[in-house]
Amino acid sequence: MSCSWRMMSKRTRVLAVVAGLLVPSCGDDFTRPSAYIEVVSENAQNGVAGSQLANPLVLRVTDVGGTPLAGKLVAFRIALGGGYVDSGNAITDDDGLAQSRWILGPALGLQGLETTTAGATSVMFTATAHSTVAEASDASRSSARAR
């Protein structure tokens, strides 16, 4: 576990400042998220390495009560396998939805893309990169049958 000033509760930070201390907290005193990211569609796609996935990645940002949050900045960042996204950032619409297109990296196999927004725990999209269109199509059909 890493230690940081931000991980301390507000009360603990105030007490530390009043006492003239500047110490990190290493305990389990974490702030709860004020927003949630949920995958709406197109997770676990199959595609050809180095090519754009067939469908955009779609997510929804809500508050803790489940109400969609409009105008939230969402970051899309490659976490595994290389590649890039058509837009590194997106703004949620009135339904709390944001989307981006993913171009897979050159590595075959599992790839990952992390999404983040202020106040929420990050969420990971995954995709599997194949060497040919035929392999990707076969894998997609197999995945659809398994559902």
CSV table of C-alpha atoms in Angstrom, one decimal:
chain,number,residue,atom,x,y,z
A,1,MET,CA,0.0,0.0,0.0
A,2,SER,CA,1.4,3.4,-0.8
A,3,CYS,CA,1.2,6.3,1.6
A,4,SER,CA,0.0,9.8,0.6
A,5,TRP,CA,-1.3,13.0,2.0
A,6,ARG,CA,-4.4,12.8,-0.1
A,7,MET,CA,-5.3,9.4,1.4
A,8,MET,CA,-5.7,11.0,4.8
A,9,SER,CA,-9.2,12.0,6.0
A,10,LYS,CA,-10.0,15.7,6.0
A,11,ARG,CA,-10.1,15.7,9.8
A,12,THR,CA,-6.8,13.9,10.1
A,13,ARG,CA,-5.2,16.4,7.7
A,14,VAL,CA,-6.5,19.3,9.7
A,15,LEU,CA,-5.2,17.8,13.0
A,16,ALA,CA,-1.8,17.2,11.4
A,17,VAL,CA,-1.6,20.8,10.1
A,18,VAL,CA,-2.7,22.2,13.5
A,19,ALA,CA,-0.1,20.1,15.3
A,20,GLY,CA,2.6,21.3,12.8
A,21,LEU,CA,3.0,17.8,11.4
A,22,LEU,CA,3.2,16.9,7.7
A,23,VAL,CA,3.0,13.2,7.8
A,24,PRO,CA,1.4,10.8,5.3
A,25,SER,CA,-1.3,8.3,6.2
A,26,CYS,CA,-0.8,4.6,5.5
A,27,GLY,CA,-4.0,3.4,6.9
A,28,ASP,CA,-7.4,2.4,5.3
A,29,ASP,CA,-8.9,5.9,5.7
A,30,PHE,CA,-10.0,6.3,2.1
A,31,THR,CA,-12.5,8.7,0.7
A,32,ARG,CA,-15.5,7.0,-1.0
A,33,PRO,CA,-16.1,7.7,-4.6
A,34,SER,CA,-18.5,10.5,-5.6
A,35,ALA,CA,-19.2,9.0,-9.0
A,36,TYR,CA,-19.2,5.6,-10.7
A,37,ILE,CA,-18.2,4.5,-14.2
A,38,GLU,CA,-20.0,1.5,-15.7
A,39,VAL,CA,-19.4,-0.2,-19.0
A,40,VAL,CA,-22.5,0.1,-21.2
A,41,SER,CA,-21.3,-1.7,-24.3
A,42,GLU,CA,-18.6,-3.2,-26.3
A,43,ASN,CA,-16.2,-4.5,-23.7
A,44,ALA,CA,-14.2,-7.7,-24.6
A,45,GLN,CA,-14.2,-7.2,-28.4
A,46,ASN,CA,-12.0,-9.1,-30.8
A,47,GLY,CA,-10.1,-7.3,-33.6
A,48,VAL,CA,-7.0,-7.3,-35.8
A,49,ALA,CA,-3.8,-6.1,-34.2
A,50,GLY,CA,-3.2,-2.5,-35.3
A,51,SER,CA,-6.8,-1.9,-36.5
A,52,GLN,CA,-9.7,-0.1,-35.1
A,53,LEU,CA,-12.3,-2.2,-33.2
A,54,ALA,CA,-15.6,-2.6,-35.0
A,55,ASN,CA,-17.7,-0.8,-32.3
A,56,PRO,CA,-17.0,2.2,-30.0
A,57,LEU,CA,-16.5,1.8,-26.3
A,58,VAL,CA,-19.4,3.2,-24.4
A,59,LEU,CA,-19.6,4.0,-20.7
A,60,ARG,CA,-21.9,5.8,-18.3
A,61,VAL,CA,-21.0,8.0,-15.4
A,62,THR,CA,-23.4,8.3,-12.5
A,63,ASP,CA,-23.5,9.7,-9.0
A,64,VAL,CA,-23.7,7.4,-6.0
A,65,GLY,CA,-27.5,7.3,-6.3
A,66,GLY,CA,-27.3,6.2,-9.9
A,67,THR,CA,-28.3,9.5,-11.5
A,68,PRO,CA,-26.4,10.1,-14.8
A,69,LEU,CA,-23.9,12.9,-14.7
A,70,ALA,CA,-23.7,15.2,-17.7
A,71,GLY,CA,-20.6,17.2,-18.5
A,72,LYS,CA,-18.1,15.0,-16.8
A,73,LEU,CA,-14.7,14.8,-18.4
A,74,VAL,CA,-13.7,11.1,-19.0
A,75,ALA,CA,-10.2,10.1,-19.9
A,76,PHE,CA,-9.4,7.1,-22.1
A,77,ARG,CA,-5.9,5.8,-21.7
A,78,ILE,CA,-4.1,2.7,-23.2
A,79,ALA,CA,-3.1,0.5,-20.3
A,80,LEU,CA,-1.8,-2.7,-22.1
A,81,GLY,CA,-0.8,-3.6,-25.6
A,82,GLY,CA,-0.2,-0.3,-27.2
A,83,GLY,CA,-2.5,1.3,-29.7
A,84,TYR,CA,-4.4,4.6,-29.2
A,85,VAL,CA,-7.9,6.0,-28.9
A,86,ASP,CA,-9.4,8.5,-31.3
A,87,SER,CA,-10.1,10.9,-28.5
A,88,GLY,CA,-8.1,10.8,-25.3
A,89,ASN,CA,-11.0,12.6,-23.5
A,90,ALA,CA,-14.7,12.8,-23.9
A,91,ILE,CA,-17.5,14.7,-22.1
A,92,THR,CA,-20.5,12.8,-20.9
A,93,ASP,CA,-23.9,13.7,-22.5
A,94,ASP,CA,-27.2,14.3,-20.7
A,95,ASP,CA,-27.6,10.5,-20.2
A,96,GLY,CA,-24.1,10.3,-18.6
A,97,LEU,CA,-22.7,8.5,-21.7
A,98,ALA,CA,-19.3,8.9,-23.2
A,99,GLN,CA,-17.6,7.0,-25.9
A,100,SER,CA,-14.4,6.5,-27.8
A,101,ARG,CA,-13.0,4.4,-30.6
A,102,TRP,CA,-10.0,2.2,-29.9
A,103,ILE,CA,-7.3,1.3,-32.4
A,104,LEU,CA,-5.5,-1.8,-31.1
A,105,GLY,CA,-1.8,-2.0,-30.7
A,106,PRO,CA,0.5,-4.3,-32.6
A,107,ALA,CA,0.8,-6.9,-29.9
A,108,LEU,CA,-1.3,-10.1,-30.3
A,109,GLY,CA,-3.5,-11.2,-27.3
A,110,LEU,CA,-5.1,-9.3,-24.5
A,111,GLN,CA,-5.0,-5.5,-24.6
A,112,GLY,CA,-6.4,-3.0,-22.1
A,113,LEU,CA,-7.8,0.5,-22.0
A,114,GLU,CA,-8.4,2.4,-18.7
A,115,THR,CA,-11.2,5.0,-18.2
A,116,THR,CA,-11.2,7.6,-15.4
A,117,THR,CA,-13.1,10.6,-14.3
A,118,ALA,CA,-12.8,12.8,-11.2
A,119,GLY,CA,-14.2,11.2,-8.1
A,120,ALA,CA,-14.6,7.7,-9.5
A,121,THR,CA,-12.7,4.5,-9.5
A,122,SER,CA,-11.3,3.7,-12.9
A,123,VAL,CA,-12.8,1.0,-15.1
A,124,MET,CA,-10.9,-1.2,-17.6
A,125,PHE,CA,-12.1,-2.2,-21.1
A,126,THR,CA,-10.4,-5.2,-22.7
A,127,ALA,CA,-10.0,-6.5,-26.2
A,128,THR,CA,-8.1,-9.3,-27.8
A,129,ALA,CA,-5.9,-8.6,-30.8
A,130,HIS,CA,-5.6,-11.3,-33.5
A,131,SER,CA,-3.4,-11.6,-36.5
A,132,THR,CA,-6.1,-11.9,-39.2
A,133,VAL,CA,-9.7,-10.8,-39.7
A,134,ALA,CA,-10.8,-14.5,-39.9
A,135,GLU,CA,-9.3,-15.2,-36.5
A,136,ALA,CA,-11.0,-12.1,-35.0
A,137,SER,CA,-14.3,-13.0,-36.5
A,138,ASP,CA,-14.1,-16.6,-35.3
A,139,ALA,CA,-13.3,-15.4,-31.8
A,140,SER,CA,-16.2,-13.0,-31.8
A,141,ARG,CA,-18.7,-15.7,-32.9
A,142,SER,CA,-17.4,-18.0,-30.2
A,143,SER,CA,-17.7,-15.3,-27.6
A,144,ALA,CA,-21.3,-14.5,-28.7
A,145,ARG,CA,-22.3,-18.2,-28.4
A,146,ALA,CA,-20.8,-18.4,-24.9
A,147,ARG,CA,-23.0,-15.6,-23.7
